Coordinates of C-alpha atoms and ligand atoms in Angstrom, one line a residue:
Chain A
M1 CA 92.5 -62.7 -23.5
I2 CA 88.4 -61.9 -23.6
T3 CA 86.7 -60.5 -21.2
G4 CA 82.5 -61.9 -20.6
L5 CA 80.7 -59.2 -18.0
D6 CA 77.1 -60.1 -17.2
V7 CA 75.3 -56.9 -15.4
G8 CA 72.3 -58.4 -14.5
S9 CA 69.5 -56.3 -12.4
T10 CA 70.6 -58.2 -8.9
T11 CA 74.2 -59.8 -9.3
A12 CA 77.5 -58.8 -12.2
K13 CA 79.6 -61.6 -12.7
I14 CA 83.1 -61.8 -15.0
I15 CA 84.4 -64.5 -16.8
R16 CA 87.8 -64.5 -18.4
L17 CA 89.2 -66.7 -21.7
D18 CA 92.0 -67.3 -22.0
S19 CA 93.8 -68.2 -25.4
G20 CA 89.9 -70.5 -25.1
K21 CA 90.4 -71.7 -21.4
L22 CA 88.8 -70.1 -18.8
T23 CA 91.0 -68.2 -16.7
A24 CA 89.0 -66.4 -14.1
S25 CA 85.1 -65.5 -12.6
K26 CA 83.6 -63.2 -10.3
V27 CA 80.3 -62.5 -9.0
V28 CA 79.0 -59.0 -6.6
P29 CA 76.0 -57.2 -6.6
S30 CA 75.1 -55.3 -9.3
H31 CA 75.1 -52.4 -7.7
R32 CA 79.7 -53.1 -7.3
W33 CA 79.9 -54.0 -11.1
K34 CA 82.4 -52.0 -11.4
E35 CA 85.0 -53.9 -8.5
L36 CA 84.6 -56.6 -11.6
L37 CA 86.7 -54.6 -13.3
E38 CA 89.5 -53.8 -11.0
Y39 CA 89.3 -57.5 -10.3
G40 CA 90.5 -58.3 -14.1
N41 CA 92.3 -54.9 -13.7
T42 CA 95.0 -56.2 -10.9
R43 CA 95.2 -59.6 -13.2
N44 CA 96.5 -57.1 -16.0
T45 CA 93.6 -57.6 -18.3
I46 CA 90.7 -55.1 -18.6
A47 CA 90.4 -51.9 -18.2
T48 CA 90.7 -49.2 -15.3
A49 CA 88.1 -48.2 -13.3
E50 CA 88.8 -44.4 -14.3
A51 CA 88.6 -45.7 -18.2
I52 CA 85.8 -46.4 -17.7
G53 CA 83.3 -45.6 -21.0
T54 CA 82.0 -47.5 -23.8
V55 CA 84.1 -49.6 -25.7
E56 CA 82.7 -48.5 -29.3
T57 CA 84.9 -49.9 -32.1
P58 CA 86.9 -53.2 -31.4
G59 CA 89.9 -52.6 -29.5
T60 CA 89.4 -49.2 -28.7
I61 CA 87.9 -47.6 -25.8
Q62 CA 86.0 -44.6 -25.4
T63 CA 85.5 -42.3 -22.4
T64 CA 83.8 -39.2 -22.7
G65 CA 85.3 -37.0 -24.6
T66 CA 88.5 -38.9 -26.1
T67 CA 88.9 -42.9 -27.9
Q68 CA 91.7 -44.4 -26.5
T69 CA 93.8 -47.0 -27.6
M70 CA 94.5 -49.8 -24.6
R71 CA 98.1 -50.5 -24.1
N72 CA 96.1 -54.1 -23.8
A73 CA 93.7 -54.3 -26.2
Q74 CA 91.1 -55.7 -24.5
T75 CA 87.3 -57.5 -26.2
I76 CA 85.0 -57.4 -24.1
V77 CA 81.4 -58.2 -24.2
S78 CA 78.3 -56.8 -22.7
T79 CA 75.8 -58.7 -21.6
G80 CA 72.7 -58.8 -19.2
Y81 CA 70.1 -55.3 -18.5
F82 CA 72.6 -53.4 -18.1
R83 CA 74.6 -54.8 -21.6
K84 CA 74.7 -51.0 -23.2
T85 CA 75.5 -49.2 -19.9
V86 CA 78.4 -50.5 -19.1
P87 CA 81.9 -50.9 -20.8
H88 CA 81.5 -53.6 -24.1
T89 CA 83.5 -53.6 -26.8
A90 CA 79.8 -55.6 -28.0
A91 CA 76.7 -56.2 -26.4
I92 CA 74.5 -59.0 -26.9
T93 CA 71.3 -60.1 -24.9
E94 CA 71.1 -62.4 -22.1
I95 CA 68.8 -65.2 -24.5
T96 CA 72.4 -65.0 -26.7
A97 CA 74.5 -65.1 -24.0
A98 CA 73.5 -68.5 -22.2
S99 CA 72.6 -70.0 -25.8
L100 CA 76.4 -69.8 -26.2
G101 CA 77.0 -70.6 -22.8
V102 CA 75.6 -73.8 -22.1
R103 CA 76.3 -75.3 -25.2
Y104 CA 79.9 -74.6 -24.4
Y105 CA 79.0 -77.2 -21.8
I106 CA 76.3 -79.1 -23.3
P107 CA 76.6 -79.1 -26.8
D108 CA 73.0 -81.3 -27.1
A109 CA 71.5 -78.9 -25.1
Q110 CA 67.9 -78.2 -26.1
V111 CA 65.4 -76.2 -23.8
I112 CA 67.1 -73.3 -21.5
V113 CA 65.2 -71.7 -18.4
D114 CA 67.0 -68.6 -17.4
V115 CA 66.2 -67.9 -13.9
G116 CA 66.6 -64.4 -13.2
G117 CA 66.5 -62.3 -10.4
Q118 CA 63.8 -59.8 -12.8
D119 CA 62.6 -62.2 -15.5
T120 CA 62.8 -65.9 -16.5
K121 CA 62.9 -66.8 -20.3
V122 CA 63.0 -70.2 -21.6
I123 CA 65.2 -70.3 -24.9
D124 CA 64.1 -73.2 -27.2
L125 CA 67.2 -74.3 -28.5
R126 CA 66.1 -76.8 -31.3
N127 CA 64.1 -73.4 -32.8
N128 CA 66.1 -70.8 -31.6
T129 CA 62.9 -69.6 -30.2
F130 CA 62.3 -67.7 -26.5
L131 CA 59.7 -66.6 -24.5
I132 CA 60.8 -64.5 -21.4
N133 CA 58.2 -63.8 -18.4
D134 CA 59.0 -60.3 -17.2
K135 CA 55.2 -58.7 -16.8
C136 CA 55.5 -60.4 -13.5
S137 CA 57.2 -61.6 -10.6
A138 CA 56.4 -65.0 -10.5
G139 CA 58.8 -67.1 -11.5
T140 CA 61.5 -65.3 -11.0
G141 CA 64.1 -63.8 -8.3
A142 CA 62.1 -61.3 -7.1
F143 CA 59.4 -63.7 -6.3
L144 CA 61.9 -65.2 -3.2
E145 CA 63.5 -62.5 -2.3
L146 CA 59.9 -61.2 -1.3
A147 CA 59.4 -64.9 0.7
A148 CA 62.8 -64.7 2.3
H149 CA 62.3 -61.1 3.4
Y150 CA 59.1 -62.0 4.6
F151 CA 60.6 -64.2 7.1
D152 CA 63.4 -61.8 7.6
I153 CA 65.8 -64.7 6.3
P154 CA 68.8 -64.3 3.4
V155 CA 67.4 -65.7 0.2
E156 CA 70.2 -68.2 -0.1
S157 CA 69.1 -70.1 3.0
L158 CA 65.9 -70.6 1.3
G159 CA 67.5 -73.7 -0.1
K160 CA 68.4 -75.3 3.5
L161 CA 65.6 -74.7 4.5
H162 CA 63.4 -76.2 1.9
T163 CA 65.5 -79.9 3.3
R164 CA 64.2 -79.4 6.8
A165 CA 60.1 -79.4 5.8
K166 CA 58.1 -82.5 6.7
R167 CA 55.3 -82.1 4.0
T168 CA 54.6 -79.2 1.6
A169 CA 52.6 -76.1 2.3
R170 CA 50.2 -76.1 -0.5
I171 CA 50.9 -72.3 -2.0
N172 CA 48.8 -71.4 -5.4
N173 CA 49.0 -67.8 -5.2
T174 CA 52.4 -67.0 -8.0
C175 CA 51.8 -63.6 -7.4
G176 CA 54.3 -62.5 -5.2
V177 CA 51.8 -60.1 -3.0
F178 CA 48.4 -62.6 -3.2
A179 CA 50.9 -65.3 -2.2
I180 CA 52.6 -63.4 0.9
S181 CA 49.2 -63.4 2.8
E182 CA 48.9 -67.4 1.6
M183 CA 51.8 -68.0 3.0
I184 CA 50.5 -65.8 6.4
S185 CA 47.6 -68.5 6.5
Q186 CA 49.7 -71.6 6.2
L187 CA 51.2 -70.1 9.2
V188 CA 48.3 -69.2 11.1
G189 CA 46.9 -72.4 9.9
G190 CA 50.0 -75.1 11.5
Y191 CA 52.5 -75.2 8.5
T192 CA 56.2 -74.4 9.9
M193 CA 57.6 -71.5 7.7
E194 CA 59.8 -74.5 6.4
E195 CA 57.1 -76.4 5.0
V196 CA 56.0 -73.0 4.1
I197 CA 59.3 -72.2 2.1
C198 CA 59.1 -75.9 0.8
G199 CA 55.2 -74.6 -0.8
I200 CA 56.3 -71.3 -2.0
H201 CA 59.7 -73.3 -4.3
Q202 CA 56.6 -76.0 -5.9
A203 CA 54.5 -72.8 -6.4
F204 CA 57.8 -70.9 -8.1
A205 CA 59.2 -74.5 -10.0
R206 CA 55.2 -74.9 -11.4
R207 CA 54.9 -71.6 -12.5
I208 CA 58.0 -71.9 -14.4
A209 CA 57.5 -75.3 -15.7
Q210 CA 53.9 -73.8 -17.7
M211 CA 55.9 -71.7 -20.2
I212 CA 58.3 -74.8 -21.0
P213 CA 57.4 -77.2 -23.9
P214 CA 57.5 -80.8 -23.8
V215 CA 61.4 -81.9 -24.1
E216 CA 63.2 -85.1 -22.2
T217 CA 66.2 -82.4 -20.8
V218 CA 65.7 -78.6 -19.3
V219 CA 68.8 -76.9 -18.6
L220 CA 68.6 -74.6 -16.2
I221 CA 70.4 -71.5 -15.5
G222 CA 70.5 -68.5 -13.0
G223 CA 71.5 -67.7 -9.4
T224 CA 68.5 -68.8 -8.3
V225 CA 69.3 -71.9 -9.3
L226 CA 72.0 -72.5 -7.0
N227 CA 68.8 -72.6 -4.6
T228 CA 68.2 -76.8 -4.2
G229 CA 64.4 -76.3 -3.0
I230 CA 64.4 -75.1 -6.5
V231 CA 65.9 -77.8 -8.8
E232 CA 63.9 -80.4 -6.4
S233 CA 61.0 -79.3 -6.5
F234 CA 61.0 -78.2 -10.9
E235 CA 62.3 -81.9 -11.2
S236 CA 59.0 -83.2 -9.5
I237 CA 56.5 -81.4 -11.2
H238 CA 58.0 -80.7 -14.9
G239 CA 59.1 -84.6 -15.1
S240 CA 62.0 -83.5 -18.0
T241 CA 65.7 -84.2 -16.3
V242 CA 67.0 -81.5 -15.4
V243 CA 70.8 -80.7 -16.5
L244 CA 72.9 -78.0 -14.5
P245 CA 75.8 -76.8 -16.0
P246 CA 78.8 -76.4 -13.6
S247 CA 78.2 -72.8 -13.0
P248 CA 75.0 -71.7 -13.0
Q249 CA 75.1 -68.1 -12.6
T250 CA 78.0 -67.3 -14.9
V251 CA 76.8 -69.4 -17.6
N252 CA 76.0 -65.9 -19.5
A253 CA 79.2 -64.2 -18.5
L254 CA 81.0 -67.3 -20.4
G255 CA 78.4 -67.3 -23.6
A256 CA 79.3 -63.2 -23.7
A257 CA 83.0 -64.3 -23.8
L258 CA 82.5 -67.1 -26.1
Y259 CA 80.8 -64.8 -28.6
G260 CA 83.9 -62.4 -28.0
E261 CA 86.1 -65.1 -29.3
K262 CA 83.8 -65.7 -32.2
L263 CA 84.7 -62.0 -32.6
R264 CA 88.2 -62.2 -32.1
P265 CA 89.1 -65.3 -33.2
G266 CA 92.2 -67.1 -31.2
Q267 CA 92.5 -64.3 -28.1
Chain B
M1 CA 27.6 -34.3 -50.7
T2 CA 30.4 -36.4 -49.4
D3 CA 30.6 -38.0 -45.9
T4 CA 33.5 -39.1 -43.5
V5 CA 32.9 -42.6 -43.1
G6 CA 34.6 -44.1 -40.7
I7 CA 35.8 -47.8 -41.3
T8 CA 36.6 -50.5 -38.2
A9 CA 38.8 -52.8 -40.4
L10 CA 38.9 -53.9 -43.8
I11 CA 36.1 -53.3 -46.2
P12 CA 36.7 -52.0 -49.7
P13 CA 37.7 -48.3 -50.0
E14 CA 36.6 -48.7 -53.5
L15 CA 32.9 -49.3 -53.3
V16 CA 32.9 -46.0 -50.4
Y17 CA 34.8 -43.4 -53.1
A18 CA 32.1 -45.5 -56.0
C19 CA 29.8 -43.8 -53.5
R20 CA 31.1 -40.9 -53.9
H21 CA 32.2 -40.8 -50.0
S22 CA 35.1 -40.4 -48.1
P23 CA 36.2 -43.6 -45.8
I24 CA 38.7 -43.1 -42.5
D25 CA 39.9 -46.1 -41.0
V26 CA 39.3 -45.3 -37.8
N27 CA 42.5 -47.3 -36.3
N28 CA 45.0 -45.5 -38.0
I29 CA 44.8 -42.9 -35.3
V30 CA 45.3 -45.3 -32.8
P31 CA 48.9 -45.3 -32.1
T32 CA 49.7 -42.1 -31.9
S33 CA 46.7 -41.5 -29.8
S34 CA 47.5 -40.4 -26.5
I35 CA 43.5 -40.8 -25.2
N36 CA 43.6 -43.8 -22.0
P37 CA 40.7 -45.4 -22.7
R38 CA 37.9 -45.8 -19.9
S39 CA 36.6 -49.7 -19.6
K40 CA 38.9 -51.9 -22.5
L41 CA 39.5 -55.3 -23.8
C42 CA 41.6 -54.9 -26.9
A43 CA 43.3 -50.8 -27.1
W44 CA 42.4 -50.7 -31.5
T45 CA 38.8 -51.0 -30.7
A46 CA 39.0 -48.8 -27.1
V47 CA 40.7 -46.5 -28.6
W48 CA 39.0 -45.4 -31.8
R49 CA 35.5 -45.5 -29.2
D50 CA 36.6 -43.3 -27.5
E51 CA 38.3 -40.6 -30.3
I52 CA 34.6 -41.0 -31.6
M53 CA 32.6 -40.1 -28.5
E54 CA 34.8 -37.8 -27.4
G55 CA 34.6 -35.8 -30.6
Q56 CA 38.6 -35.9 -31.6
L57 CA 37.6 -38.3 -34.6
D58 CA 34.5 -35.7 -36.8
I59 CA 32.9 -39.6 -39.5
D60 CA 29.5 -38.6 -40.1
S61 CA 29.1 -42.5 -40.2
L62 CA 30.5 -45.7 -38.9
V63 CA 30.7 -48.8 -40.6
V64 CA 31.8 -51.5 -38.2
V65 CA 33.4 -54.5 -39.6
A66 CA 31.9 -57.1 -37.3
G67 CA 31.5 -61.2 -39.0
G68 CA 34.4 -62.9 -39.4
D69 CA 36.4 -60.4 -37.9
C70 CA 36.1 -58.6 -34.1
H71 CA 33.0 -58.8 -32.0
N72 CA 35.4 -55.9 -29.4
A73 CA 35.0 -53.7 -32.9
L74 CA 31.6 -55.5 -31.9
V75 CA 30.0 -53.9 -29.2
D76 CA 33.0 -50.8 -28.8
G77 CA 30.7 -49.5 -32.4
Q78 CA 27.3 -50.2 -30.3
K79 CA 28.1 -47.4 -27.9
V80 CA 29.2 -45.1 -30.7
A81 CA 26.1 -45.8 -32.3
L82 CA 24.1 -45.3 -28.7
S83 CA 25.9 -42.1 -29.0
G84 CA 23.9 -41.5 -32.3
I85 CA 26.4 -42.1 -34.9
P86 CA 24.9 -43.4 -37.8
T87 CA 26.6 -47.8 -37.8
H88 CA 26.0 -50.2 -40.4
Y89 CA 27.8 -53.7 -39.7
F90 CA 29.8 -55.7 -42.0
F91 CA 29.4 -59.0 -41.7
Y92 CA 32.6 -61.1 -43.7
P93 CA 31.1 -64.8 -45.0
F94 CA 33.9 -67.6 -41.9
D95 CA 32.9 -69.7 -45.3
R96 CA 34.0 -67.9 -48.5
D97 CA 30.5 -68.0 -49.8
P98 CA 30.9 -65.0 -52.8
D99 CA 26.7 -64.8 -52.9
Y100 CA 26.8 -63.6 -49.4
M101 CA 29.8 -61.5 -49.6
A102 CA 28.0 -60.1 -53.1
S103 CA 24.5 -59.2 -50.4
Q104 CA 27.2 -57.4 -47.8
L105 CA 28.6 -55.5 -50.2
E106 CA 25.0 -54.0 -52.1
G107 CA 23.8 -53.9 -48.1
L108 CA 27.3 -51.4 -47.3
A109 CA 26.4 -50.1 -51.1
G110 CA 22.2 -49.5 -49.6
F111 CA 24.3 -47.6 -46.4
L112 CA 26.3 -45.1 -47.9
G113 CA 23.5 -43.8 -50.7
G114 CA 23.8 -46.6 -53.7
I115 CA 27.2 -46.2 -56.4
K116 CA 27.8 -43.3 -57.9
D117 CA 31.0 -43.2 -59.7
K118 CA 32.2 -46.7 -61.2
E119 CA 34.7 -44.9 -62.5
M120 CA 36.9 -45.0 -58.7
F121 CA 36.9 -49.4 -59.3
S122 CA 39.1 -48.7 -61.8
N123 CA 41.5 -45.8 -60.0
I124 CA 41.8 -47.7 -57.3
S125 CA 42.8 -50.5 -58.6
G126 CA 45.0 -48.8 -60.9
L127 CA 46.7 -48.4 -57.0
K128 CA 46.9 -51.0 -55.6
E129 CA 48.7 -52.6 -58.4
K130 CA 51.3 -49.0 -56.9
G131 CA 50.8 -51.2 -53.6
L132 CA 51.8 -54.3 -54.7
A133 CA 54.8 -52.8 -56.4
L134 CA 56.2 -50.9 -53.4
D135 CA 55.8 -54.3 -51.7
Q136 CA 57.6 -55.7 -54.4
L137 CA 60.3 -53.0 -53.8
R138 CA 61.3 -53.9 -50.3
V139 CA 60.9 -58.1 -51.0
D140 CA 64.2 -57.0 -53.5
D141 CA 65.8 -54.3 -50.8
R142 CA 65.5 -51.4 -52.7
A143 CA 62.8 -50.0 -49.9
R144 CA 62.4 -49.0 -46.3
A145 CA 60.2 -52.1 -44.5
S146 CA 59.1 -48.5 -42.3
D147 CA 58.1 -46.8 -45.5
V148 CA 56.5 -49.9 -47.1
F149 CA 54.6 -50.5 -44.0
S150 CA 53.5 -46.9 -43.8
A151 CA 51.6 -47.2 -47.4
L152 CA 50.5 -50.6 -46.9
I153 CA 48.1 -50.0 -44.2
S154 CA 47.5 -46.9 -45.5
F155 CA 45.6 -48.6 -48.6
G156 CA 42.2 -49.5 -45.7
D157 CA 41.5 -46.0 -46.6
M158 CA 43.9 -43.9 -49.4
Q159 CA 44.7 -41.8 -46.6
G160 CA 40.9 -40.2 -47.5
D161 CA 42.1 -38.4 -50.9
P162 CA 43.2 -41.4 -53.4
A163 CA 45.1 -38.5 -56.4
A164 CA 47.1 -37.3 -52.6
F165 CA 47.6 -41.0 -51.7
E166 CA 48.9 -41.6 -54.9
E167 CA 51.7 -38.5 -54.0
V168 CA 52.8 -40.5 -51.4
L169 CA 53.7 -43.4 -52.7
D170 CA 55.3 -41.3 -55.8
S171 CA 57.6 -40.5 -53.1
I172 CA 58.6 -43.0 -51.1
P173 CA 62.2 -43.1 -51.5
R174 CA 64.1 -46.2 -53.3
T175 CA 67.0 -47.0 -51.2
D176 CA 69.5 -49.5 -51.1
V177 CA 68.7 -51.8 -48.0
E178 CA 70.9 -53.3 -45.2
Y179 CA 70.0 -55.8 -43.1
S180 CA 71.0 -58.8 -40.8
S181 CA 67.9 -61.5 -41.6
R182 CA 64.8 -60.9 -43.5
V183 CA 61.2 -61.0 -40.7
A184 CA 58.1 -61.7 -41.7
L185 CA 55.3 -59.6 -39.0
I186 CA 51.8 -62.0 -39.1
G187 CA 49.2 -61.6 -36.8
V188 CA 47.3 -58.3 -36.6
P189 CA 49.6 -54.9 -36.8
P190 CA 51.8 -53.3 -33.4
I191 CA 50.1 -50.6 -31.9
Y192 CA 53.5 -49.3 -31.9
P193 CA 53.6 -46.8 -34.0
D194 CA 57.9 -46.8 -34.1
F195 CA 57.1 -50.5 -34.5
H196 CA 59.5 -51.8 -37.9
E197 CA 62.0 -48.2 -37.3
V198 CA 62.9 -50.6 -33.8
A199 CA 63.1 -53.8 -35.6
E200 CA 65.0 -51.9 -38.5
S201 CA 67.1 -50.4 -36.0
F202 CA 68.0 -54.3 -34.7
G203 CA 69.4 -55.6 -38.3
L204 CA 66.1 -57.0 -39.2
H205 CA 64.0 -56.2 -42.4
V206 CA 60.2 -57.0 -42.4
V207 CA 59.8 -58.9 -46.0
Y208 CA 56.1 -58.9 -45.3
D209 CA 52.9 -57.4 -43.6
E210 CA 50.6 -60.0 -43.5
L211 CA 47.3 -57.6 -43.0
P212 CA 48.7 -54.7 -45.2
Y213 CA 49.5 -57.0 -47.5
E214 CA 45.9 -58.0 -47.8
F215 CA 44.9 -55.0 -48.0
V216 CA 46.5 -54.1 -51.8
R217 CA 46.2 -57.7 -52.8
L218 CA 42.0 -57.7 -52.8
C219 CA 40.6 -56.2 -55.3
G220 CA 37.8 -55.5 -58.3
K221 CA 36.7 -53.6 -61.1
D222 CA 32.7 -54.0 -60.4
L223 CA 30.6 -56.1 -57.3
Q224 CA 30.6 -59.2 -57.9
G225 CA 34.5 -58.4 -58.3
L226 CA 34.9 -57.7 -55.1
A227 CA 33.0 -59.8 -53.7
G228 CA 34.8 -62.9 -55.7
S229 CA 38.0 -60.8 -54.2
Y230 CA 37.0 -59.8 -50.8
R231 CA 35.2 -63.1 -49.2
N232 CA 38.9 -64.6 -49.2
Y233 CA 40.2 -61.1 -47.5
S234 CA 42.9 -64.0 -45.3
F235 CA 41.3 -63.0 -41.6
S236 CA 37.6 -62.6 -41.8
G237 CA 37.9 -67.3 -42.6
P238 CA 39.4 -70.6 -41.5
V239 CA 43.0 -70.1 -40.4
T240 CA 44.2 -72.9 -42.5
G241 CA 43.3 -70.5 -44.9
R242 CA 45.8 -67.4 -43.6
I243 CA 48.2 -70.3 -43.2
D244 CA 48.5 -71.7 -47.1
I245 CA 49.2 -68.0 -47.7
I246 CA 51.6 -67.3 -45.3
R247 CA 53.6 -70.0 -46.4
Q248 CA 53.3 -68.9 -49.9
E249 CA 54.5 -65.5 -48.9
L250 CA 56.8 -66.6 -46.9
D251 CA 58.8 -68.9 -49.7
R252 CA 58.2 -66.1 -52.3
R253 CA 60.0 -64.1 -49.7
R254 CA 62.7 -65.9 -48.5
V255 CA 62.4 -65.1 -45.0
D256 CA 64.9 -65.9 -41.9
G257 CA 62.8 -66.0 -39.1
V258 CA 58.3 -65.3 -37.8
I259 CA 57.5 -62.4 -35.8
H260 CA 54.2 -62.8 -34.1
Y261 CA 52.4 -60.0 -33.2
T262 CA 49.4 -60.0 -30.9
Q263 CA 47.1 -57.9 -29.6
F264 CA 46.4 -57.8 -25.6
A265 CA 42.9 -59.4 -25.4
C266 CA 42.8 -60.2 -28.8
H267 CA 41.7 -63.5 -29.9
H268 CA 43.5 -63.8 -32.7
T269 CA 46.1 -64.3 -29.6
L270 CA 44.9 -68.0 -29.3
E271 CA 46.4 -68.6 -33.2
D272 CA 49.4 -68.3 -31.6
E273 CA 50.2 -72.1 -31.0
I274 CA 48.6 -72.9 -34.3
F275 CA 51.2 -70.8 -36.1
R276 CA 54.0 -72.4 -34.6
A277 CA 53.0 -75.7 -35.2
H278 CA 52.3 -75.0 -39.2
L279 CA 55.5 -72.5 -39.3
D280 CA 58.6 -73.8 -40.2
Y281 CA 60.6 -71.3 -39.3
P282 CA 62.3 -69.5 -36.4
V283 CA 58.6 -67.8 -34.3
L284 CA 59.0 -64.5 -32.5
T285 CA 56.0 -64.0 -30.0
V286 CA 55.4 -60.8 -28.9
Q287 CA 52.7 -58.7 -27.9
G288 CA 51.1 -55.1 -27.4
D289 CA 48.7 -53.3 -25.6
L290 CA 48.3 -49.4 -24.8
P291 CA 49.2 -47.5 -27.6
R292 CA 53.0 -46.6 -26.5
P293 CA 56.7 -45.8 -28.0
S294 CA 58.4 -49.8 -28.4
S295 CA 59.0 -50.4 -24.6
E296 CA 62.4 -51.4 -24.0
Q297 CA 60.8 -55.5 -23.3
L298 CA 59.9 -54.9 -27.0
K299 CA 63.1 -54.1 -28.2
L300 CA 65.2 -56.9 -25.7
R301 CA 63.0 -59.6 -27.7
L302 CA 63.5 -58.0 -31.0
E303 CA 67.1 -57.8 -30.6
A304 CA 67.9 -60.9 -29.4
F305 CA 65.9 -62.3 -32.2
S306 CA 68.3 -60.9 -34.8
E307 CA 70.7 -61.7 -32.6
M308 CA 69.4 -65.6 -32.3
M309 CA 69.4 -65.7 -35.8
E310 CA 72.4 -65.0 -36.9
V311 CA 74.7 -66.3 -34.3
M312 CA 72.7 -69.5 -33.1
P313 CA 73.6 -72.4 -35.8
Ligands
SF4_1 S1 43.6 -56.7 -32.7 FE1 42.0 -57.7 -31.9 S2 40.6 -57.4 -31.0 FE2 41.3 -55.9 -31.2 S3 40.4 -54.4 -33.3 FE3 42.0 -56.3 -34.0 S4 41.0 -58.1 -33.9 FE4 39.6 -57.1 -33.0

């Protein structure tokens, strides 16, 4: 049994692989990441919440002061921003996790764009290079959070509202702070909330498109791409074919679990 | 009387010593400086400028390497000059013209009061041979890259005392190095004081430091010899010349990947695209701004780069 645990800045995800087969997955807000271990536990798979600590050596969970071997020795591979804080047998970066996870579904994937809560990563699998935007909120989930917060609506509803727009309010700024004042002036100028949201998605997609090398197919992953408005805007702006893996939000957790398989073949 | 001569980039330190002065590469104090510069583009020049102008770095004169290198240094160097420090401007020929190079070296020697101790040329040439041997040691996995880097980067000024510096070189530990990937570090040197140690902690063995290698590669036993060698200072000429040298070194040193360090507000950042297009290796580009210990963002990139080279086919 291999567990992939992805604890990022916004959400935490878990994936279980049993002899190479995906058997369970779950997503919770990051601050509730311990629930994932309990969730696994009820399925008799993962370390108990009390045993939370760092798994330094494969097969052993290190809790404060003691090292105990788990009865059902688990391989937990963590990834995400908090990968080194949560229990793990091994920890890998989101970049490697995304590469492995996406390849599982799309073996000939070329470029991956992982839109995270606080950063955006572009991974070019053709030459194993990557770019990370973690300097500003432009092109990250935080930018959309800011817009949703302004309208006092859940961020999950942005995609649906986008589909109701009859036209697009042009938003030029991708800096969150400036974008808000631009949003306000477009609203004052007569655009509806839906049309402004559509404009926000376009600005977001333009920012991400700037980071991407010329390529035919782009694989989008991360919780943000569950927003269909983003995907639609991106497709129209970048001009490449966009592919989404079956579960774009948990693909990094899957990648972590696949890495665990490499460590512990046959588990 | 020996003067302390600040230098803002590579000039032949052997010439400064031959004129019986002691060079100090003003960049070497930057990574560990706590100064927050008043107005800045590149933090390298802004920090040494403020260190000098606030009297924290005591120099008698300054040689600004301007032509063929850095226009930020040219402006910040002039600010230092306006504060009253005798300042000389040194220009490399972009077209590598040996006569122009010789005339620049003659002008520099004139500013420094003329050549008085020709023996320093061969003394320093001997030290550079030691530097090249040290560089080879880490290529052969027998010395830590962080130790070798700190030695090579000091070849710009020999730490102000060639005899003492030779002892420093001799004391660098020989040790077998284990790593997961061999990488080259191209571009200007990182402003992070712990960069090489952090890279090592992620299993990256830096087997080539582009700029410090220039410090030991270029040499000469008299003024003409210096002109013939230093006109080929790779950073001062066309980028194609740099690419030729880099390619040769990447091959010779059997690297798995390339890290391109760029400095905020430095024109060399614009070369990133060129290197990516012309070097057939995985390339990681990182950027620094103010001198600080390596940031978490940088660590994530180095860790991911190391993993990608190891894990991904
Ligand atoms: S990093 Fe660039 S801008 Fe800064 S001193 Fe060096 S060459 Fe000049």
